[in-house]
Amino acid sequence: MQDRVTIGLVQWHAVPGAPAANLDTALALVAEAAGQGAGLVVLPELWASGYDAPRLGAIVAAAAEPVPGPRSDRLAEAARTYGIWLFAGSVPELADGATYNTTVVYGPDGAVAGRHRKAHLYRPTAEDAVFAAGDEASVVDTDRFGRIGMATCFDGDHAGYARALRERGARVVVMPAAYEAGAERWWDLLHPANALANGQWWITVNQAGGEGDAAMFGRSRVIAPDGTVVCEAPRHDAGGPNVVTCTVDLAAGIADADAHSSALWTDTRPELY
């Protein structure tokens, strides 16, 4: 694991039902983040389809593709061109006769290095009627950042899922999200708590925009293993899209957690739980 790394947080309001335009936006923002020196770039959840709960099924169907596929090829080319690790948010993936909400990871060579199919589908917006659920707490091994755990939005709200990633050796977690304003308090409480409880860096990247209670508020973050928010993108009403880069010492943060907080994950009694 490299000591100091630059992380690119990319947030914007993806247009529901406009996959081609959303891909063009995503690629332009990835280029901007790479131009600012980011070696790890993260996009939000369901940026290809957009996220509009009342018509989620229709807009997801219009944006669903296999991986690899035409959209995946363009994202792979971007990762290869800029020599970055690209956590390309989540996209609707067609596979095995089903549609999954899938985060795809591309290495600096453009190869698909890993993927995570969202395991906890958010029933209040009927995600369970649109997607098949994944069945794995996914990790991916990287040359620069060690083993990274993957969560997609509601996955990361579950303490048990965060602990499963820790048990699989992930000291960094990447979480694309489409988090609505009505749950903003969850954003402020749950992921810093997961970071502290498991000695992990959490990188949470949210969509930013929309209207009323369905608006997604942005505030993409890098959270240190002590639960401190060390970098945060603006709230969506500050304008956008936003590309925010943050340089952190991953190894130092993990070493500090091991020195001061390790009892939180070593002195457990799972037989009581």
mmCIF file of C-alpha atoms in Angstrom:
data_model
loop_
_atom_site.group_PDB
_atom_site.id
_atom_site.type_symbol
_atom_site.label_atom_id
_atom_site.label_comp_id
_atom_site.label_asym_id
_atom_site.label_seq_id
_atom_site.Cartn_x
_atom_site.Cartn_y
_atom_site.Cartn_z
ATOM 1 C CA MET A 1 0.000 0.000 0.000
ATOM 2 C CA GLN A 2 1.321 3.424 -0.942
ATOM 3 C CA ASP A 3 1.513 5.928 1.887
ATOM 4 C CA ARG A 4 0.155 9.105 0.302
ATOM 5 C CA VAL A 5 -2.480 8.730 -2.392
ATOM 6 C CA THR A 6 -4.802 11.158 -4.148
ATOM 7 C CA ILE A 7 -8.459 10.184 -4.349
ATOM 8 C CA GLY A 8 -10.902 11.769 -6.798
ATOM 9 C CA LEU A 9 -14.532 12.152 -5.697
ATOM 10 C CA VAL A 10 -16.841 12.737 -8.679
ATOM 11 C CA GLN A 11 -20.423 13.803 -7.970
ATOM 12 C CA TRP A 12 -23.182 15.148 -10.185
ATOM 13 C CA HIS A 13 -26.872 14.695 -10.890
ATOM 14 C CA ALA A 14 -27.157 12.049 -13.577
ATOM 15 C CA VAL A 15 -30.091 12.703 -15.916
ATOM 16 C CA PRO A 16 -32.734 9.971 -15.510
ATOM 17 C CA GLY A 17 -33.229 8.102 -18.763
ATOM 18 C CA ALA A 18 -30.228 9.597 -20.624
ATOM 19 C CA PRO A 19 -27.507 6.930 -20.555
ATOM 20 C CA ALA A 20 -25.494 8.262 -23.523
ATOM 21 C CA ALA A 21 -25.310 11.807 -22.145
ATOM 22 C CA ASN A 22 -24.538 10.492 -18.667
ATOM 23 C CA LEU A 23 -21.626 8.461 -20.024
ATOM 24 C CA ASP A 24 -20.194 11.512 -21.762
ATOM 25 C CA THR A 25 -20.448 13.466 -18.500
ATOM 26 C CA ALA A 26 -18.847 10.671 -16.504
ATOM 27 C CA LEU A 27 -15.884 10.404 -18.866
ATOM 28 C CA ALA A 28 -15.308 14.166 -18.847
ATOM 29 C CA LEU A 29 -15.334 14.237 -15.045
ATOM 30 C CA VAL A 30 -13.004 11.233 -14.802
ATOM 31 C CA ALA A 31 -10.583 13.100 -17.066
ATOM 32 C CA GLU A 32 -10.842 16.143 -14.800
ATOM 33 C CA ALA A 33 -10.117 14.099 -11.674
ATOM 34 C CA ALA A 34 -7.138 12.386 -13.318
ATOM 35 C CA GLY A 35 -5.879 15.797 -14.430
ATOM 36 C CA GLN A 36 -5.901 16.873 -10.779
ATOM 37 C CA GLY A 37 -3.586 13.967 -9.919
ATOM 38 C CA ALA A 38 -6.073 11.379 -8.654
ATOM 39 C CA GLY A 39 -4.831 7.798 -8.812
ATOM 40 C CA LEU A 40 -8.145 6.425 -7.531
ATOM 41 C CA VAL A 41 -11.357 7.883 -8.985
ATOM 42 C CA VAL A 42 -14.857 7.033 -7.754
ATOM 43 C CA LEU A 43 -18.230 7.679 -9.433
ATOM 44 C CA PRO A 44 -21.665 7.541 -7.736
ATOM 45 C CA GLU A 45 -24.414 4.929 -7.830
ATOM 46 C CA LEU A 46 -26.554 4.397 -10.952
ATOM 47 C CA TRP A 47 -25.105 7.358 -12.819
ATOM 48 C CA ALA A 48 -25.672 5.648 -16.176
ATOM 49 C CA SER A 49 -29.448 5.379 -15.761
ATOM 50 C CA GLY A 50 -30.003 8.192 -13.309
ATOM 51 C CA TYR A 51 -32.068 7.551 -10.186
ATOM 52 C CA ASP A 52 -35.764 8.418 -10.221
ATOM 53 C CA ALA A 53 -37.714 6.071 -7.958
ATOM 54 C CA PRO A 54 -41.184 6.371 -9.604
ATOM 55 C CA ARG A 55 -39.810 5.240 -12.973
ATOM 56 C CA LEU A 56 -36.758 3.321 -11.842
ATOM 57 C CA GLY A 57 -37.662 0.149 -13.751
ATOM 58 C CA ALA A 58 -37.993 1.939 -17.088
ATOM 59 C CA ILE A 59 -34.822 4.025 -16.855
ATOM 60 C CA VAL A 60 -32.780 1.071 -15.621
ATOM 61 C CA ALA A 61 -34.018 -1.096 -18.496
ATOM 62 C CA ALA A 62 -32.988 1.600 -20.986
ATOM 63 C CA ALA A 63 -29.453 1.748 -19.549
ATOM 64 C CA ALA A 64 -28.786 -1.927 -18.795
ATOM 65 C CA GLU A 65 -25.805 -3.534 -20.577
ATOM 66 C CA PRO A 66 -23.573 -6.541 -20.032
ATOM 67 C CA VAL A 67 -20.059 -6.135 -18.631
ATOM 68 C CA PRO A 68 -17.968 -6.093 -20.728
ATOM 69 C CA GLY A 69 -20.063 -4.169 -23.212
ATOM 70 C CA PRO A 70 -20.029 -0.846 -25.091
ATOM 71 C CA ARG A 71 -20.171 1.360 -21.974
ATOM 72 C CA SER A 72 -17.701 -0.827 -20.110
ATOM 73 C CA ASP A 73 -15.258 -0.608 -23.021
ATOM 74 C CA ARG A 74 -15.242 3.190 -22.863
ATOM 75 C CA LEU A 75 -14.714 3.206 -19.098
ATOM 76 C CA ALA A 76 -11.890 0.689 -19.461
ATOM 77 C CA GLU A 77 -10.279 2.932 -22.072
ATOM 78 C CA ALA A 78 -10.447 5.895 -19.671
ATOM 79 C CA ALA A 79 -8.777 3.929 -16.865
ATOM 80 C CA ARG A 80 -6.035 2.811 -19.254
ATOM 81 C CA THR A 81 -5.542 6.266 -20.778
ATOM 82 C CA TYR A 82 -5.068 7.973 -17.407
ATOM 83 C CA GLY A 83 -3.379 5.059 -15.622
ATOM 84 C CA ILE A 84 -5.863 5.132 -12.750
ATOM 85 C CA TRP A 85 -7.889 2.771 -10.627
ATOM 86 C CA LEU A 86 -11.451 3.598 -11.653
ATOM 87 C CA PHE A 87 -14.269 2.584 -9.335
ATOM 88 C CA ALA A 88 -16.861 3.391 -11.963
ATOM 89 C CA GLY A 89 -19.806 3.871 -9.652
ATOM 90 C CA SER A 90 -22.617 1.402 -10.156
ATOM 91 C CA VAL A 91 -24.457 0.710 -13.391
ATOM 92 C CA PRO A 92 -27.324 -1.563 -14.453
ATOM 93 C CA GLU A 93 -25.652 -4.834 -15.485
ATOM 94 C CA LEU A 94 -27.332 -7.522 -17.576
ATOM 95 C CA ALA A 95 -26.143 -10.993 -16.597
ATOM 96 C CA ASP A 96 -27.651 -14.475 -16.425
ATOM 97 C CA GLY A 97 -31.104 -13.268 -17.424
ATOM 98 C CA ALA A 98 -31.271 -10.690 -14.625
ATOM 99 C CA THR A 99 -30.376 -7.056 -13.990
ATOM 100 C CA TYR A 100 -27.974 -6.184 -11.173
ATOM 101 C CA ASN A 101 -26.917 -2.877 -9.647
ATOM 102 C CA THR A 102 -23.214 -3.452 -10.179
ATOM 103 C CA THR A 103 -20.088 -1.535 -9.265
ATOM 104 C CA VAL A 104 -17.299 -2.281 -11.748
ATOM 105 C CA VAL A 105 -13.620 -1.654 -11.023
ATOM 106 C CA TYR A 106 -11.061 -1.053 -13.784
ATOM 107 C CA GLY A 107 -7.346 -1.253 -13.195
ATOM 108 C CA PRO A 108 -4.750 1.086 -14.746
ATOM 109 C CA ASP A 109 -4.365 -1.407 -17.608
ATOM 110 C CA GLY A 110 -8.061 -1.094 -18.437
ATOM 111 C CA ALA A 111 -8.907 -4.625 -17.334
ATOM 112 C CA VAL A 112 -11.957 -5.354 -15.185
ATOM 113 C CA ALA A 113 -10.334 -5.983 -11.809
ATOM 114 C CA GLY A 114 -13.488 -6.623 -9.823
ATOM 115 C CA ARG A 115 -17.191 -6.035 -9.486
ATOM 116 C CA HIS A 116 -19.801 -5.913 -6.749
ATOM 117 C CA ARG A 117 -23.497 -6.564 -7.190
ATOM 118 C CA LYS A 118 -25.506 -4.607 -4.634
ATOM 119 C CA ALA A 119 -26.630 -7.084 -2.001
ATOM 120 C CA HIS A 120 -29.007 -4.944 0.089
ATOM 121 C CA LEU A 121 -31.723 -3.582 -2.185
ATOM 122 C CA TYR A 122 -33.604 -0.578 -0.845
ATOM 123 C CA ARG A 123 -37.253 -1.619 -0.694
ATOM 124 C CA PRO A 124 -38.749 1.847 0.039
ATOM 125 C CA THR A 125 -37.870 2.810 -3.566
ATOM 126 C CA ALA A 126 -38.735 -0.661 -4.935
ATOM 127 C CA GLU A 127 -35.176 -1.557 -5.910
ATOM 128 C CA ASP A 128 -36.065 -5.170 -5.122
ATOM 129 C CA ALA A 129 -38.633 -5.099 -7.949
ATOM 130 C CA VAL A 130 -36.031 -3.883 -10.458
ATOM 131 C CA PHE A 131 -32.790 -5.646 -9.547
ATOM 132 C CA ALA A 132 -31.636 -9.087 -8.519
ATOM 133 C CA ALA A 133 -29.612 -9.003 -5.300
ATOM 134 C CA GLY A 134 -25.938 -9.829 -5.182
ATOM 135 C CA ASP A 135 -24.762 -12.489 -2.761
ATOM 136 C CA GLU A 136 -21.241 -11.468 -1.792
ATOM 137 C CA ALA A 137 -19.352 -9.004 0.394
ATOM 138 C CA SER A 138 -16.942 -8.125 -2.393
ATOM 139 C CA VAL A 139 -13.275 -7.135 -2.177
ATOM 140 C CA VAL A 140 -10.709 -6.313 -4.838
ATOM 141 C CA ASP A 141 -6.934 -6.402 -4.522
ATOM 142 C CA THR A 142 -5.053 -3.385 -5.863
ATOM 143 C CA ASP A 143 -1.363 -2.725 -6.220
ATOM 144 C CA ARG A 144 -1.512 0.823 -4.822
ATOM 145 C CA PHE A 145 -4.195 0.765 -2.147
ATOM 146 C CA GLY A 146 -4.200 -2.755 -0.765
ATOM 147 C CA ARG A 147 -7.410 -4.755 -0.500
ATOM 148 C CA ILE A 148 -10.494 -2.598 -1.008
ATOM 149 C CA GLY A 149 -13.979 -3.548 0.108
ATOM 150 C CA MET A 150 -16.947 -2.647 -2.054
ATOM 151 C CA ALA A 151 -20.372 -1.498 -0.897
ATOM 152 C CA THR A 152 -23.165 0.173 -2.834
ATOM 153 C CA CYS A 153 -25.289 2.702 -0.935
ATOM 154 C CA PHE A 154 -27.653 0.687 1.336
ATOM 155 C CA ASP A 155 -25.002 -2.063 1.671
ATOM 156 C CA GLY A 156 -22.849 0.387 3.600
ATOM 157 C CA ASP A 157 -25.641 1.230 6.040
ATOM 158 C CA HIS A 158 -25.397 -2.241 7.588
ATOM 159 C CA ALA A 159 -22.836 -2.687 10.350
ATOM 160 C CA GLY A 160 -22.676 -6.424 9.687
ATOM 161 C CA TYR A 161 -21.717 -5.843 6.064
ATOM 162 C CA ALA A 162 -18.951 -3.431 7.070
ATOM 163 C CA ARG A 163 -17.623 -6.015 9.521
ATOM 164 C CA ALA A 164 -17.735 -8.718 6.827
ATOM 165 C CA LEU A 165 -15.511 -6.540 4.621
ATOM 166 C CA ARG A 166 -13.110 -6.073 7.553
ATOM 167 C CA GLU A 167 -12.992 -9.830 8.118
ATOM 168 C CA ARG A 168 -12.078 -10.238 4.439
ATOM 169 C CA GLY A 169 -9.087 -7.966 4.967
ATOM 170 C CA ALA A 170 -10.432 -4.688 3.559
ATOM 171 C CA ARG A 171 -8.924 -1.624 5.240
ATOM 172 C CA VAL A 172 -10.364 0.698 2.595
ATOM 173 C CA VAL A 173 -14.038 0.677 1.553
ATOM 174 C CA VAL A 174 -15.433 2.379 -1.555
ATOM 175 C CA MET A 175 -19.158 3.123 -1.530
ATOM 176 C CA PRO A 176 -20.973 4.696 -4.509
ATOM 177 C CA ALA A 177 -24.381 6.054 -3.493
ATOM 178 C CA ALA A 178 -27.575 7.761 -4.606
ATOM 179 C CA TYR A 179 -28.485 9.041 -1.143
ATOM 180 C CA GLU A 180 -31.621 11.161 -0.843
ATOM 181 C CA ALA A 181 -32.036 14.188 1.391
ATOM 182 C CA GLY A 182 -34.479 12.415 3.680
ATOM 183 C CA ALA A 183 -31.692 10.088 4.857
ATOM 184 C CA GLU A 184 -28.934 12.682 5.212
ATOM 185 C CA ARG A 185 -28.670 12.029 8.943
ATOM 186 C CA TRP A 186 -27.800 8.409 8.146
ATOM 187 C CA TRP A 187 -24.937 9.700 5.968
ATOM 188 C CA ASP A 188 -23.560 11.683 8.888
ATOM 189 C CA LEU A 189 -23.748 8.849 11.417
ATOM 190 C CA LEU A 190 -23.475 5.399 9.895
ATOM 191 C CA HIS A 191 -20.364 5.470 7.722
ATOM 192 C CA PRO A 192 -18.064 7.298 10.175
ATOM 193 C CA ALA A 193 -19.195 4.741 12.766
ATOM 194 C CA ASN A 194 -18.379 1.866 10.408
ATOM 195 C CA ALA A 195 -14.964 3.372 9.704
ATOM 196 C CA LEU A 196 -14.159 3.667 13.418
ATOM 197 C CA ALA A 197 -15.568 0.263 14.375
ATOM 198 C CA ASN A 198 -13.517 -1.535 11.735
ATOM 199 C CA GLY A 199 -10.363 0.593 11.372
ATOM 200 C CA GLN A 200 -11.173 1.353 7.735
ATOM 201 C CA TRP A 201 -10.955 4.271 5.361
ATOM 202 C CA TRP A 202 -14.388 4.872 3.810
ATOM 203 C CA ILE A 203 -14.756 6.644 0.464
ATOM 204 C CA THR A 204 -18.417 7.510 -0.096
ATOM 205 C CA VAL A 205 -19.471 9.175 -3.354
ATOM 206 C CA ASN A 206 -23.027 10.432 -3.768
ATOM 207 C CA GLN A 207 -25.096 11.797 -6.617
ATOM 208 C CA ALA A 208 -25.824 15.529 -6.219
ATOM 209 C CA GLY A 209 -29.010 17.193 -7.422
ATOM 210 C CA GLY A 210 -32.725 16.829 -8.000
ATOM 211 C CA GLU A 211 -35.793 18.377 -6.397
ATOM 212 C CA GLY A 212 -37.573 18.139 -3.050
ATOM 213 C CA ASP A 213 -37.322 15.044 -0.848
ATOM 214 C CA ALA A 214 -35.945 13.059 -3.783
ATOM 215 C CA ALA A 215 -32.945 15.390 -4.159
ATOM 216 C CA MET A 216 -29.575 13.773 -3.619
ATOM 217 C CA PHE A 217 -27.364 16.003 -1.552
ATOM 218 C CA GLY A 218 -23.829 15.247 -2.670
ATOM 219 C CA ARG A 219 -21.358 15.661 0.209
ATOM 220 C CA SER A 220 -19.108 12.889 -1.107
ATOM 221 C CA ARG A 221 -16.475 12.082 1.486
ATOM 222 C CA VAL A 222 -13.228 10.504 2.545
ATOM 223 C CA ILE A 223 -13.532 9.235 6.125
ATOM 224 C CA ALA A 224 -10.450 8.226 8.127
ATOM 225 C CA PRO A 225 -10.297 5.037 10.251
ATOM 226 C CA ASP A 226 -10.946 7.097 13.394
ATOM 227 C CA GLY A 227 -14.288 8.267 11.950
ATOM 228 C CA THR A 228 -13.050 11.760 11.057
ATOM 229 C CA VAL A 229 -14.262 13.255 7.783
ATOM 230 C CA VAL A 230 -11.018 14.471 6.216
ATOM 231 C CA CYS A 231 -12.408 15.594 2.861
ATOM 232 C CA GLU A 232 -15.908 16.459 1.667
ATOM 233 C CA ALA A 233 -17.432 17.667 -1.595
ATOM 234 C CA PRO A 234 -20.053 20.442 -1.549
ATOM 235 C CA ARG A 235 -23.743 20.023 -0.942
ATOM 236 C CA HIS A 236 -25.637 19.898 -4.234
ATOM 237 C CA ASP A 237 -27.194 23.345 -3.794
ATOM 238 C CA ALA A 238 -23.682 24.801 -4.055
ATOM 239 C CA GLY A 239 -23.690 23.959 -7.744
ATOM 240 C CA GLY A 240 -22.066 21.170 -9.665
ATOM 241 C CA PRO A 241 -20.957 18.860 -10.961
ATOM 242 C CA ASN A 242 -18.100 18.644 -8.496
ATOM 243 C CA VAL A 243 -14.709 16.979 -8.751
ATOM 244 C CA VAL A 244 -12.885 17.051 -5.425
ATOM 245 C CA THR A 245 -9.449 15.514 -4.893
ATOM 246 C CA CYS A 246 -8.058 14.601 -1.520
ATOM 247 C CA THR A 247 -4.533 13.407 -0.691
ATOM 248 C CA VAL A 248 -4.317 11.159 2.355
ATOM 249 C CA ASP A 249 -1.825 8.818 4.008
ATOM 250 C CA LEU A 250 -3.691 5.512 3.978
ATOM 251 C CA ALA A 251 -0.975 3.557 5.785
ATOM 252 C CA ALA A 252 -0.658 6.101 8.605
ATOM 253 C CA GLY A 253 -4.407 6.144 9.198
ATOM 254 C CA ILE A 254 -4.533 2.366 9.402
ATOM 255 C CA ALA A 255 -1.496 2.211 11.705
ATOM 256 C CA ASP A 256 -3.103 4.741 14.035
ATOM 257 C CA ALA A 257 -6.322 2.693 14.109
ATOM 258 C CA ASP A 258 -4.369 -0.471 14.899
ATOM 259 C CA ALA A 259 -2.582 1.310 17.741
ATOM 260 C CA HIS A 260 -5.630 2.900 19.355
ATOM 261 C CA SER A 261 -8.841 1.174 18.269
ATOM 262 C CA SER A 262 -8.064 -2.468 17.492
ATOM 263 C CA ALA A 263 -10.061 -3.758 20.469
ATOM 264 C CA LEU A 264 -13.180 -2.817 18.518
ATOM 265 C CA TRP A 265 -12.538 -5.651 16.058
ATOM 266 C CA THR A 266 -10.308 -8.041 18.011
ATOM 267 C CA ASP A 267 -12.083 -8.248 21.375
ATOM 268 C CA THR A 268 -15.442 -9.395 20.072
ATOM 269 C CA ARG A 269 -17.675 -12.269 21.170
ATOM 270 C CA PRO A 270 -19.658 -13.279 18.103
ATOM 271 C CA GLU A 271 -21.232 -16.183 19.996
ATOM 272 C CA LEU A 272 -23.281 -13.567 21.888
ATOM 273 C CA TYR A 273 -24.543 -11.846 18.763
#
